[in-house]
Amino acid sequence: MLTQSTFDHADKADKTTPMRPAIAHIHLKNLLHNYQLLRQHAEQAQVMAVVKADAYGHGLKCIAQALQQAGCEHFAVTDACEGAQLRNHLGEKANITLLSGLFDSSEVKICEHKNLTPVITEEKHIQWLSEHKFTRQVWLKVDTGMQRLGAVNPKKIIQLCYQHHIALAGIMSHLACADTPEHPLNLIQADAFYQLHQRIAAHLPASLLNSAGLIALPQHKYDMIRPGIALYGAEPIPHEPMGLKPVMQLSGQVMQIRDIEQGSTLSYGASFTADKAMTVALISLGYGDGLPRALSNQGYAEFQGQHLPIVGRICMDYCLLDITEHDVTINDTVTFWGESLSPNTVADLIDTIPYTLMTGVNQRVHRIAIHPKTQADGASE
Ligand SMILES: Cc1ncc(COP(=O)(O)O)c(C=O)c1O
């Protein structure tokens, strides 16, 4: 029904290289489901898929190519380095925007050569672009209340762009509180962006919304929306679910099972004491892979619909699960987040956000893409 392939550093390994069972399955069927859902929410607007930070830890090439095949034409990454990689994966046709823009003037050459569209926010960016005779487009990013990256003098910057013959792809801004729809800053920012667009850039395409913004401010879609986290299946506003499906399934394997006596302590710091005789499983996944250490004695793994508590401190390469009441055996696979245990639920347990869970999964973890078989293969799913 499904095919799978390994990628990223696993690709470089020779076929006989043993694979430590620390695995992130990447369910492309769920990615396509999320993309189609976002397309519906976008209505007339285009979707700029945010694939920065290695597609939020999922693997840039695999995610971006799957989205491109599904019809996505606009992509956003952080900087010229990520942009150049993405250009190599997607070919000439894709539009690639750099959301953090230019860090120094030498990056203009990469943007020119690779046809990347940097965000600009300051007068010095125009100087750099004109020094290098930049012939491509830029997005102007304006600050409307987040006080992060964004021009505070957008009118001046637009004038300078015209003077220096720098073409503008559009004007964008970013919301600070979109995941809290009732926050007053949302409407303040939306209004500031509307006024600015009307006053100084009405002829230019505009973009304001990230994933949560689609729910918080659905009437402000303009020409392009910029979803990131929703593509990967975490609900941007959990109490108003969109029906997204997690793309990453992070798993480890049972390496050892041990019966322990009442009173035994577990792992570093002896932070867990068994209050009864217990059975404990050693799992091949730790904080050195991206499993947050804060889940020690807090979180759980999922196995056949059951929750197995994480007991004792999570180590760099391992963690321990209480399997006393469960029928778990050596080599079984347990899941730390995925469709059966959502990244939103896990993030809530330790007062973080799904973004940190996903981007925290590092290169030691083997990504295995699960491809839905195409109709051409004659398979159904
Ligand atoms: C400028 C900009 N637009 C869009 C996004 C995507 O945001 P989200 O992942 O919340 O949809 C980000 C993410 O940080 C961003 O910085």
mmCIF file of C-alpha atoms and ligand atoms in Angstrom:
data_model
loop_
_atom_site.group_PDB
_atom_site.id
_atom_site.type_symbol
_atom_site.label_atom_id
_atom_site.label_comp_id
_atom_site.label_asym_id
_atom_site.label_seq_id
_atom_site.Cartn_x
_atom_site.Cartn_y
_atom_site.Cartn_z
ATOM 1 C CA MET A 1 0.000 0.000 0.000
ATOM 2 C CA LEU A 2 2.830 2.404 0.818
ATOM 3 C CA THR A 3 6.417 2.695 -0.259
ATOM 4 C CA GLN A 4 9.243 4.037 1.848
ATOM 5 C CA SER A 5 12.669 5.527 1.344
ATOM 6 C CA THR A 6 15.387 6.741 3.668
ATOM 7 C CA PHE A 7 16.962 10.125 3.116
ATOM 8 C CA ASP A 8 19.264 12.782 4.537
ATOM 9 C CA HIS A 9 22.330 11.334 6.191
ATOM 10 C CA ALA A 10 20.872 7.833 5.991
ATOM 11 C CA ASP A 11 21.242 8.142 2.215
ATOM 12 C CA LYS A 12 24.962 8.531 2.590
ATOM 13 C CA ALA A 13 25.307 5.343 4.585
ATOM 14 C CA ASP A 14 26.262 2.250 2.683
ATOM 15 C CA LYS A 15 23.475 -0.311 2.458
ATOM 16 C CA THR A 16 25.237 -2.626 4.895
ATOM 17 C CA THR A 17 25.666 0.092 7.564
ATOM 18 C CA PRO A 18 23.594 -0.949 10.567
ATOM 19 C CA MET A 19 20.904 1.552 11.454
ATOM 20 C CA ARG A 20 20.416 2.501 15.095
ATOM 21 C CA PRO A 21 16.659 2.342 15.624
ATOM 22 C CA ALA A 22 16.074 6.039 16.270
ATOM 23 C CA ILE A 23 13.642 6.807 13.486
ATOM 24 C CA ALA A 24 11.395 9.580 12.244
ATOM 25 C CA HIS A 25 8.922 8.233 9.725
ATOM 26 C CA ILE A 26 7.746 11.053 7.473
ATOM 27 C CA HIS A 27 4.186 10.378 6.358
ATOM 28 C CA LEU A 28 3.854 12.226 3.061
ATOM 29 C CA LYS A 29 0.206 11.275 2.741
ATOM 30 C CA ASN A 30 -0.479 13.372 5.831
ATOM 31 C CA LEU A 31 1.599 16.234 4.427
ATOM 32 C CA LEU A 32 -0.540 16.240 1.286
ATOM 33 C CA HIS A 33 -3.717 16.081 3.374
ATOM 34 C CA ASN A 34 -2.561 19.147 5.349
ATOM 35 C CA TYR A 35 -1.521 20.991 2.205
ATOM 36 C CA GLN A 36 -4.909 20.412 0.563
ATOM 37 C CA LEU A 37 -6.674 21.585 3.719
ATOM 38 C CA LEU A 38 -4.576 24.751 3.746
ATOM 39 C CA ARG A 39 -5.249 25.299 0.072
ATOM 40 C CA GLN A 40 -8.976 25.257 0.847
ATOM 41 C CA HIS A 41 -8.515 27.761 3.690
ATOM 42 C CA ALA A 42 -6.406 29.950 1.388
ATOM 43 C CA GLU A 43 -9.303 30.379 -1.076
ATOM 44 C CA GLN A 44 -7.994 32.780 -3.780
ATOM 45 C CA ALA A 45 -4.670 33.378 -2.027
ATOM 46 C CA GLN A 46 -1.538 31.446 -2.919
ATOM 47 C CA VAL A 47 0.266 29.244 -0.415
ATOM 48 C CA MET A 48 3.885 30.002 0.399
ATOM 49 C CA ALA A 49 5.000 26.795 2.155
ATOM 50 C CA VAL A 50 7.392 27.588 4.998
ATOM 51 C CA VAL A 51 10.098 24.917 4.872
ATOM 52 C CA LYS A 52 12.855 26.620 6.845
ATOM 53 C CA ALA A 53 14.962 24.770 9.448
ATOM 54 C CA ASP A 54 15.053 21.611 7.319
ATOM 55 C CA ALA A 55 11.274 21.757 6.873
ATOM 56 C CA TYR A 56 10.770 22.057 10.649
ATOM 57 C CA GLY A 57 13.008 19.006 11.147
ATOM 58 C CA HIS A 58 11.195 16.790 8.634
ATOM 59 C CA GLY A 59 13.817 16.942 5.844
ATOM 60 C CA LEU A 60 13.877 19.797 3.333
ATOM 61 C CA LYS A 61 14.251 17.871 0.088
ATOM 62 C CA CYS A 62 11.587 15.285 0.765
ATOM 63 C CA ILE A 63 8.991 17.779 2.039
ATOM 64 C CA ALA A 64 9.593 20.472 -0.568
ATOM 65 C CA GLN A 65 9.563 18.042 -3.489
ATOM 66 C CA ALA A 66 6.335 16.424 -2.269
ATOM 67 C CA LEU A 67 4.697 19.847 -1.977
ATOM 68 C CA GLN A 68 5.947 20.881 -5.391
ATOM 69 C CA GLN A 69 4.479 17.725 -6.906
ATOM 70 C CA ALA A 70 1.192 18.618 -5.213
ATOM 71 C CA GLY A 71 1.204 21.965 -7.040
ATOM 72 C CA CYS A 72 2.877 24.307 -4.553
ATOM 73 C CA GLU A 73 4.821 27.066 -6.352
ATOM 74 C CA HIS A 74 6.003 29.290 -3.477
ATOM 75 C CA PHE A 75 8.393 28.284 -0.698
ATOM 76 C CA ALA A 76 10.027 30.130 2.188
ATOM 77 C CA VAL A 77 13.253 29.341 4.011
ATOM 78 C CA THR A 78 15.417 31.369 6.389
ATOM 79 C CA ASP A 79 18.512 32.482 4.516
ATOM 80 C CA ALA A 80 20.534 32.251 1.320
ATOM 81 C CA CYS A 81 22.210 29.037 2.416
ATOM 82 C CA GLU A 82 18.876 27.235 2.875
ATOM 83 C CA GLY A 83 17.586 28.917 -0.272
ATOM 84 C CA ALA A 84 20.492 27.663 -2.408
ATOM 85 C CA GLN A 85 19.922 24.102 -1.158
ATOM 86 C CA LEU A 86 16.229 24.352 -1.901
ATOM 87 C CA ARG A 87 16.875 25.673 -5.404
ATOM 88 C CA ASN A 88 18.969 22.561 -6.085
ATOM 89 C CA HIS A 89 16.104 20.340 -4.874
ATOM 90 C CA LEU A 90 13.290 22.114 -6.725
ATOM 91 C CA GLY A 91 14.777 23.354 -9.999
ATOM 92 C CA GLU A 92 14.256 26.702 -11.663
ATOM 93 C CA LYS A 93 10.492 27.109 -11.517
ATOM 94 C CA ALA A 94 9.904 27.380 -7.760
ATOM 95 C CA ASN A 95 9.679 30.820 -6.119
ATOM 96 C CA ILE A 96 11.929 30.841 -3.061
ATOM 97 C CA THR A 97 11.698 33.580 -0.428
ATOM 98 C CA LEU A 98 14.254 34.139 2.358
ATOM 99 C CA LEU A 99 12.279 35.162 5.450
ATOM 100 C CA SER A 100 15.319 36.422 7.361
ATOM 101 C CA GLY A 101 16.673 38.182 4.299
ATOM 102 C CA LEU A 102 20.309 39.171 3.972
ATOM 103 C CA PHE A 103 22.908 38.816 6.697
ATOM 104 C CA ASP A 104 25.685 40.425 4.666
ATOM 105 C CA SER A 105 26.256 41.867 1.230
ATOM 106 C CA SER A 106 27.994 38.753 -0.122
ATOM 107 C CA GLU A 107 24.697 36.880 0.080
ATOM 108 C CA VAL A 108 23.298 39.086 -2.680
ATOM 109 C CA LYS A 109 25.471 37.170 -5.161
ATOM 110 C CA ILE A 110 23.921 33.869 -4.056
ATOM 111 C CA CYS A 111 20.430 35.360 -4.367
ATOM 112 C CA GLU A 112 21.204 36.603 -7.861
ATOM 113 C CA HIS A 113 22.795 33.364 -8.994
ATOM 114 C CA LYS A 114 20.125 31.081 -7.461
ATOM 115 C CA ASN A 115 17.177 33.388 -8.146
ATOM 116 C CA LEU A 116 16.210 33.767 -4.492
ATOM 117 C CA THR A 117 13.848 36.455 -3.209
ATOM 118 C CA PRO A 118 15.189 37.932 0.033
ATOM 119 C CA VAL A 119 13.062 39.861 2.478
ATOM 120 C CA ILE A 120 14.446 43.362 3.001
ATOM 121 C CA THR A 121 13.863 45.523 6.059
ATOM 122 C CA GLU A 122 16.568 48.213 6.094
ATOM 123 C CA GLU A 123 18.124 50.841 3.861
ATOM 124 C CA LYS A 124 21.489 49.063 3.994
ATOM 125 C CA HIS A 125 19.910 46.081 2.217
ATOM 126 C CA ILE A 126 19.151 48.293 -0.773
ATOM 127 C CA GLN A 127 22.718 49.510 -0.779
ATOM 128 C CA TRP A 128 23.985 45.902 -0.827
ATOM 129 C CA LEU A 129 21.552 44.951 -3.603
ATOM 130 C CA SER A 130 22.460 47.872 -5.779
ATOM 131 C CA GLU A 131 26.223 47.397 -5.194
ATOM 132 C CA HIS A 132 25.866 43.897 -6.641
ATOM 133 C CA LYS A 133 23.507 45.007 -9.433
ATOM 134 C CA PHE A 134 20.752 42.690 -8.218
ATOM 135 C CA THR A 135 18.190 41.981 -10.944
ATOM 136 C CA ARG A 136 15.735 39.703 -9.086
ATOM 137 C CA GLN A 137 12.842 40.544 -6.762
ATOM 138 C CA VAL A 138 12.645 41.241 -3.017
ATOM 139 C CA TRP A 139 9.803 41.172 -0.490
ATOM 140 C CA LEU A 140 9.499 44.164 1.828
ATOM 141 C CA LYS A 141 8.803 43.018 5.365
ATOM 142 C CA VAL A 142 7.243 45.642 7.614
ATOM 143 C CA ASP A 143 6.896 45.765 11.359
ATOM 144 C CA THR A 144 3.302 46.149 12.522
ATOM 145 C CA GLY A 145 3.770 45.507 16.233
ATOM 146 C CA MET A 146 5.951 42.465 16.819
ATOM 147 C CA GLN A 147 9.122 44.550 17.165
ATOM 148 C CA ARG A 148 11.156 41.817 15.553
ATOM 149 C CA LEU A 149 12.409 41.810 11.952
ATOM 150 C CA GLY A 150 10.543 44.358 9.835
ATOM 151 C CA ALA A 151 10.992 47.819 8.356
ATOM 152 C CA VAL A 152 9.965 50.751 10.543
ATOM 153 C CA ASN A 153 10.260 53.201 7.594
ATOM 154 C CA PRO A 154 8.625 51.229 4.771
ATOM 155 C CA LYS A 155 7.706 54.247 2.656
ATOM 156 C CA LYS A 156 11.337 55.329 2.448
ATOM 157 C CA ILE A 157 12.428 51.794 1.577
ATOM 158 C CA ILE A 158 9.891 51.522 -1.220
ATOM 159 C CA GLN A 159 11.093 54.865 -2.643
ATOM 160 C CA LEU A 160 14.699 53.660 -2.506
ATOM 161 C CA CYS A 161 13.734 50.448 -4.268
ATOM 162 C CA TYR A 162 12.252 52.452 -7.132
ATOM 163 C CA GLN A 163 15.288 54.735 -7.288
ATOM 164 C CA HIS A 164 17.615 51.739 -7.487
ATOM 165 C CA HIS A 165 15.400 49.735 -9.865
ATOM 166 C CA ILE A 166 14.854 46.943 -7.346
ATOM 167 C CA ALA A 167 11.652 45.063 -8.091
ATOM 168 C CA LEU A 168 9.280 44.317 -5.212
ATOM 169 C CA ALA A 169 7.510 40.942 -5.090
ATOM 170 C CA GLY A 170 5.220 42.263 -2.364
ATOM 171 C CA ILE A 171 4.857 43.525 1.177
ATOM 172 C CA MET A 172 4.535 41.223 4.195
ATOM 173 C CA SER A 173 4.279 41.369 7.956
ATOM 174 C CA HIS A 174 4.237 38.760 10.739
ATOM 175 C CA LEU A 175 1.766 38.366 13.614
ATOM 176 C CA ALA A 176 2.965 38.127 17.200
ATOM 177 C CA CYS A 177 -0.124 36.576 18.827
ATOM 178 C CA ALA A 178 -1.997 34.685 16.123
ATOM 179 C CA ASP A 179 -2.130 31.531 18.267
ATOM 180 C CA THR A 180 -4.245 33.507 20.776
ATOM 181 C CA PRO A 181 -7.099 34.679 18.530
ATOM 182 C CA GLU A 182 -8.667 36.901 21.185
ATOM 183 C CA HIS A 183 -5.424 38.821 21.800
ATOM 184 C CA PRO A 184 -5.984 42.535 21.001
ATOM 185 C CA LEU A 185 -2.639 42.788 19.195
ATOM 186 C CA ASN A 186 -4.019 40.685 16.323
ATOM 187 C CA LEU A 187 -6.510 43.328 15.242
ATOM 188 C CA ILE A 188 -4.037 46.124 15.912
ATOM 189 C CA GLN A 189 -1.483 44.483 13.625
ATOM 190 C CA ALA A 190 -4.097 43.598 11.000
ATOM 191 C CA ASP A 191 -5.307 47.192 10.936
ATOM 192 C CA ALA A 192 -1.778 48.626 10.801
ATOM 193 C CA PHE A 193 -0.944 46.316 7.893
ATOM 194 C CA TYR A 194 -4.142 47.223 6.039
ATOM 195 C CA GLN A 195 -3.500 50.963 6.415
ATOM 196 C CA LEU A 196 0.085 50.632 5.328
ATOM 197 C CA HIS A 197 -0.776 48.511 2.329
ATOM 198 C CA GLN A 198 -3.501 50.939 1.235
ATOM 199 C CA ARG A 199 -1.328 53.988 1.755
ATOM 200 C CA ILE A 200 2.016 53.034 0.312
ATOM 201 C CA ALA A 201 1.802 49.692 -1.483
ATOM 202 C CA ALA A 202 -1.751 49.104 -2.724
ATOM 203 C CA HIS A 203 -0.385 48.039 -6.106
ATOM 204 C CA LEU A 204 1.803 45.328 -4.558
ATOM 205 C CA PRO A 205 0.841 41.773 -3.511
ATOM 206 C CA ALA A 206 0.499 41.418 0.262
ATOM 207 C CA SER A 207 0.912 38.638 2.825
ATOM 208 C CA LEU A 208 0.145 38.617 6.543
ATOM 209 C CA LEU A 209 -1.007 35.220 7.785
ATOM 210 C CA ASN A 210 0.957 32.280 9.176
ATOM 211 C CA SER A 211 -0.818 29.028 10.165
ATOM 212 C CA ALA A 212 -2.567 30.359 13.273
ATOM 213 C CA GLY A 213 -3.417 33.596 11.486
ATOM 214 C CA LEU A 214 -5.655 31.620 9.136
ATOM 215 C CA ILE A 215 -7.928 30.884 12.075
ATOM 216 C CA ALA A 216 -7.439 34.115 14.041
ATOM 217 C CA LEU A 217 -7.820 36.545 11.116
ATOM 218 C CA PRO A 218 -9.363 34.608 8.220
ATOM 219 C CA GLN A 219 -10.537 37.761 6.477
ATOM 220 C CA HIS A 220 -6.932 39.006 6.052
ATOM 221 C CA LYS A 221 -5.591 36.489 3.562
ATOM 222 C CA TYR A 222 -4.518 39.038 0.941
ATOM 223 C CA ASP A 223 -2.562 37.468 -1.936
ATOM 224 C CA MET A 224 -0.463 34.908 -0.131
ATOM 225 C CA ILE A 225 -0.579 32.942 3.118
ATOM 226 C CA ARG A 226 2.573 31.565 4.769
ATOM 227 C CA PRO A 227 1.791 28.400 6.731
ATOM 228 C CA GLY A 228 4.576 26.438 8.410
ATOM 229 C CA ILE A 229 3.532 24.391 11.420
ATOM 230 C CA ALA A 230 0.117 23.453 9.988
ATOM 231 C CA LEU A 231 1.777 21.762 7.006
ATOM 232 C CA TYR A 232 3.487 19.416 9.426
ATOM 233 C CA GLY A 233 0.252 18.571 11.184
ATOM 234 C CA ALA A 234 0.383 20.361 14.531
ATOM 235 C CA GLU A 235 -2.780 22.311 15.244
ATOM 236 C CA PRO A 236 -1.820 26.017 15.454
ATOM 237 C CA ILE A 237 -4.752 26.650 17.809
ATOM 238 C CA PRO A 238 -5.526 23.326 19.511
ATOM 239 C CA HIS A 239 -9.004 24.305 20.760
ATOM 240 C CA GLU A 240 -10.002 25.225 17.196
ATOM 241 C CA PRO A 241 -8.650 22.202 15.320
ATOM 242 C CA MET A 242 -8.396 22.362 11.536
ATOM 243 C CA GLY A 243 -8.250 18.567 11.096
ATOM 244 C CA LEU A 244 -4.523 18.368 10.417
ATOM 245 C CA LYS A 245 -2.544 15.123 10.620
ATOM 246 C CA PRO A 246 0.973 14.862 12.098
ATOM 247 C CA VAL A 247 3.574 14.148 9.423
ATOM 248 C CA MET A 248 6.435 13.029 11.675
ATOM 249 C CA GLN A 249 6.286 9.862 13.729
ATOM 250 C CA LEU A 250 9.253 9.707 16.118
ATOM 251 C CA SER A 251 10.046 6.204 17.294
ATOM 252 C CA GLY A 252 12.579 4.122 19.182
ATOM 253 C CA GLN A 253 12.923 0.412 19.731
ATOM 254 C CA VAL A 254 12.903 -1.803 22.821
ATOM 255 C CA MET A 255 16.534 -2.891 23.368
ATOM 256 C CA GLN A 256 16.230 -4.587 26.741
ATOM 257 C CA ILE A 257 13.545 -5.524 29.267
ATOM 258 C CA ARG A 258 14.276 -5.783 32.964
ATOM 259 C CA ASP A 259 12.250 -6.686 36.061
ATOM 260 C CA ILE A 260 13.140 -4.450 38.979
ATOM 261 C CA GLU A 261 12.355 -4.735 42.670
ATOM 262 C CA GLN A 262 10.289 -2.362 44.758
ATOM 263 C CA GLY A 263 12.575 0.443 45.991
ATOM 264 C CA SER A 264 14.958 0.326 43.004
ATOM 265 C CA THR A 265 15.851 3.675 41.511
ATOM 266 C CA LEU A 266 16.137 4.370 37.793
ATOM 267 C CA SER A 267 18.608 6.222 35.563
ATOM 268 C CA TYR A 268 20.790 9.295 36.277
ATOM 269 C CA GLY A 269 20.094 11.097 39.504
ATOM 270 C CA ALA A 270 17.949 8.189 40.749
ATOM 271 C CA SER A 271 15.001 10.518 40.238
ATOM 272 C CA PHE A 272 12.460 7.681 40.041
ATOM 273 C CA THR A 273 11.936 5.091 42.782
ATOM 274 C CA ALA A 274 9.833 2.012 42.061
ATOM 275 C CA ASP A 275 6.941 1.877 44.569
ATOM 276 C CA LYS A 276 6.325 -1.738 43.584
ATOM 277 C CA ALA A 277 8.027 -4.486 41.580
ATOM 278 C CA MET A 278 8.044 -3.256 37.972
ATOM 279 C CA THR A 279 9.035 -4.199 34.439
ATOM 280 C CA VAL A 280 11.056 -1.582 32.601
ATOM 281 C CA ALA A 281 12.016 -1.350 28.926
ATOM 282 C CA LEU A 282 15.171 0.350 27.651
ATOM 283 C CA ILE A 283 14.474 2.349 24.463
ATOM 284 C CA SER A 284 16.944 3.473 21.790
ATOM 285 C CA LEU A 285 16.066 7.166 21.839
ATOM 286 C CA GLY A 286 17.325 9.961 24.052
ATOM 287 C CA TYR A 287 17.862 13.685 24.303
ATOM 288 C CA GLY A 288 20.877 13.321 21.972
ATOM 289 C CA ASP A 289 18.306 12.566 19.268
ATOM 290 C CA GLY A 290 15.933 15.357 20.201
ATOM 291 C CA LEU A 291 13.660 13.671 22.736
ATOM 292 C CA PRO A 292 13.227 16.546 25.218
ATOM 293 C CA ARG A 293 14.822 15.761 28.585
ATOM 294 C CA ALA A 294 11.944 17.623 30.223
ATOM 295 C CA LEU A 295 9.756 14.586 29.435
ATOM 296 C CA SER A 296 11.672 12.648 32.135
ATOM 297 C CA ASN A 297 9.096 11.276 34.618
ATOM 298 C CA GLN A 298 6.463 13.391 32.770
ATOM 299 C CA GLY A 299 5.822 12.008 29.331
ATOM 300 C CA TYR A 300 4.955 8.686 27.786
ATOM 301 C CA ALA A 301 5.369 6.685 24.621
ATOM 302 C CA GLU A 302 2.564 5.110 22.643
ATOM 303 C CA PHE A 303 2.458 1.392 21.900
ATOM 304 C CA GLN A 304 -0.569 -0.239 20.274
ATOM 305 C CA GLY A 305 -2.847 2.486 21.572
ATOM 306 C CA GLN A 306 -1.495 2.283 25.139
ATOM 307 C CA HIS A 307 0.506 4.915 26.979
ATOM 308 C CA LEU A 308 3.795 3.742 28.510
ATOM 309 C CA PRO A 309 5.141 6.236 31.095
ATOM 310 C CA ILE A 310 8.714 7.530 30.724
ATOM 311 C CA VAL A 311 10.399 6.683 34.018
ATOM 312 C CA GLY A 312 13.657 8.151 35.331
ATOM 313 C CA ARG A 313 15.724 10.755 33.533
ATOM 314 C CA ILE A 314 15.999 10.626 29.767
ATOM 315 C CA CYS A 315 19.665 9.998 28.827
ATOM 316 C CA MET A 316 21.550 11.077 25.700
ATOM 317 C CA ASP A 317 20.984 7.778 23.871
ATOM 318 C CA TYR A 318 18.214 6.057 25.821
ATOM 319 C CA CYS A 319 15.131 6.369 27.900
ATOM 320 C CA LEU A 320 13.235 3.936 30.112
ATOM 321 C CA LEU A 321 9.541 3.075 29.970
ATOM 322 C CA ASP A 322 7.317 1.467 32.578
ATOM 323 C CA ILE A 323 5.822 -1.569 30.788
ATOM 324 C CA THR A 324 4.648 -3.376 33.932
ATOM 325 C CA GLU A 325 1.040 -3.602 32.794
ATOM 326 C CA HIS A 326 1.792 -4.024 29.086
ATOM 327 C CA ASP A 327 2.646 -6.797 26.704
ATOM 328 C CA VAL A 328 5.803 -5.313 25.205
ATOM 329 C CA THR A 329 8.676 -7.414 23.871
ATOM 330 C CA ILE A 330 12.230 -6.894 22.634
ATOM 331 C CA ASN A 331 12.453 -5.059 19.276
ATOM 332 C CA ASP A 332 8.944 -3.627 19.561
ATOM 333 C CA THR A 333 8.688 -0.069 18.265
ATOM 334 C CA VAL A 334 7.289 2.675 20.496
ATOM 335 C CA THR A 335 6.265 6.137 19.327
ATOM 336 C CA PHE A 336 6.995 9.404 21.116
ATOM 337 C CA TRP A 337 4.870 11.548 18.842
ATOM 338 C CA GLY A 338 2.951 11.030 15.633
ATOM 339 C CA GLU A 339 -0.619 10.375 14.571
ATOM 340 C CA SER A 340 -1.338 8.248 17.649
ATOM 341 C CA LEU A 341 0.164 10.734 20.118
ATOM 342 C CA SER A 342 -0.022 14.263 18.773
ATOM 343 C CA PRO A 343 2.890 16.691 19.023
ATOM 344 C CA ASN A 344 0.431 19.194 20.545
ATOM 345 C CA THR A 345 -0.294 16.774 23.428
ATOM 346 C CA VAL A 346 3.392 16.086 24.046
ATOM 347 C CA ALA A 347 4.312 19.778 23.879
ATOM 348 C CA ASP A 348 1.593 20.619 26.436
ATOM 349 C CA LEU A 349 3.032 18.113 28.918
ATOM 350 C CA ILE A 350 6.262 20.085 29.168
ATOM 351 C CA ASP A 351 4.997 23.588 28.510
ATOM 352 C CA THR A 352 6.581 23.935 25.102
ATOM 353 C CA ILE A 353 5.316 24.153 21.502
ATOM 354 C CA PRO A 354 5.307 21.518 18.731
ATOM 355 C CA TYR A 355 7.828 23.641 16.796
ATOM 356 C CA THR A 356 10.575 22.890 19.331
ATOM 357 C CA LEU A 357 9.794 19.169 19.332
ATOM 358 C CA MET A 358 9.983 18.888 15.538
ATOM 359 C CA THR A 359 13.002 21.098 14.936
ATOM 360 C CA GLY A 360 14.796 19.423 17.853
ATOM 361 C CA VAL A 361 14.924 16.027 16.105
ATOM 362 C CA ASN A 362 18.508 16.013 14.901
ATOM 363 C CA GLN A 363 20.588 14.383 12.191
ATOM 364 C CA ARG A 364 21.254 11.240 14.253
ATOM 365 C CA VAL A 365 17.662 10.254 13.695
ATOM 366 C CA HIS A 366 17.018 8.409 10.447
ATOM 367 C CA ARG A 367 14.237 9.963 8.418
ATOM 368 C CA ILE A 368 12.248 7.386 6.490
ATOM 369 C CA ALA A 369 9.755 8.822 4.028
ATOM 370 C CA ILE A 370 6.522 6.896 3.601
ATOM 371 C CA HIS A 371 5.258 7.696 0.124
ATOM 372 C CA PRO A 372 1.629 7.219 -0.773
ATOM 373 C CA LYS A 373 1.675 5.104 -3.930
ATOM 374 C CA THR A 374 0.620 7.033 -6.966
ATOM 375 C CA GLN A 375 -2.398 5.942 -8.973
ATOM 376 C CA ALA A 376 0.022 5.222 -11.793
ATOM 377 C CA ASP A 377 1.450 2.435 -9.619
ATOM 378 C CA GLY A 378 -2.007 0.905 -9.578
ATOM 379 C CA ALA A 379 -2.115 0.905 -5.782
ATOM 380 C CA SER A 380 -4.805 2.256 -3.536
ATOM 381 C CA GLU A 381 -4.360 3.560 -0.032
HETATM 382 C C1 LIG B 1 7.755 35.490 8.614
HETATM 383 C C2 LIG B 1 7.175 34.150 8.883
HETATM 384 N N1 LIG B 1 6.095 33.771 8.178
HETATM 385 C C3 LIG B 1 5.517 32.560 8.378
HETATM 386 C C4 LIG B 1 6.016 31.675 9.313
HETATM 387 C C5 LIG B 1 5.310 30.358 9.541
HETATM 388 O O1 LIG B 1 4.725 30.353 10.809
HETATM 389 P P1 LIG B 1 3.891 29.103 11.348
HETATM 390 O O2 LIG B 1 4.843 27.966 11.411
HETATM 391 O O3 LIG B 1 3.450 29.546 12.706
HETATM 392 O O4 LIG B 1 2.784 28.871 10.390
HETATM 393 C C6 LIG B 1 7.122 32.046 10.071
HETATM 394 C C7 LIG B 1 7.625 31.141 11.098
HETATM 395 O O5 LIG B 1 8.317 31.432 12.011
HETATM 396 C C8 LIG B 1 7.717 33.319 9.848
HETATM 397 O O6 LIG B 1 8.783 33.721 10.539
#
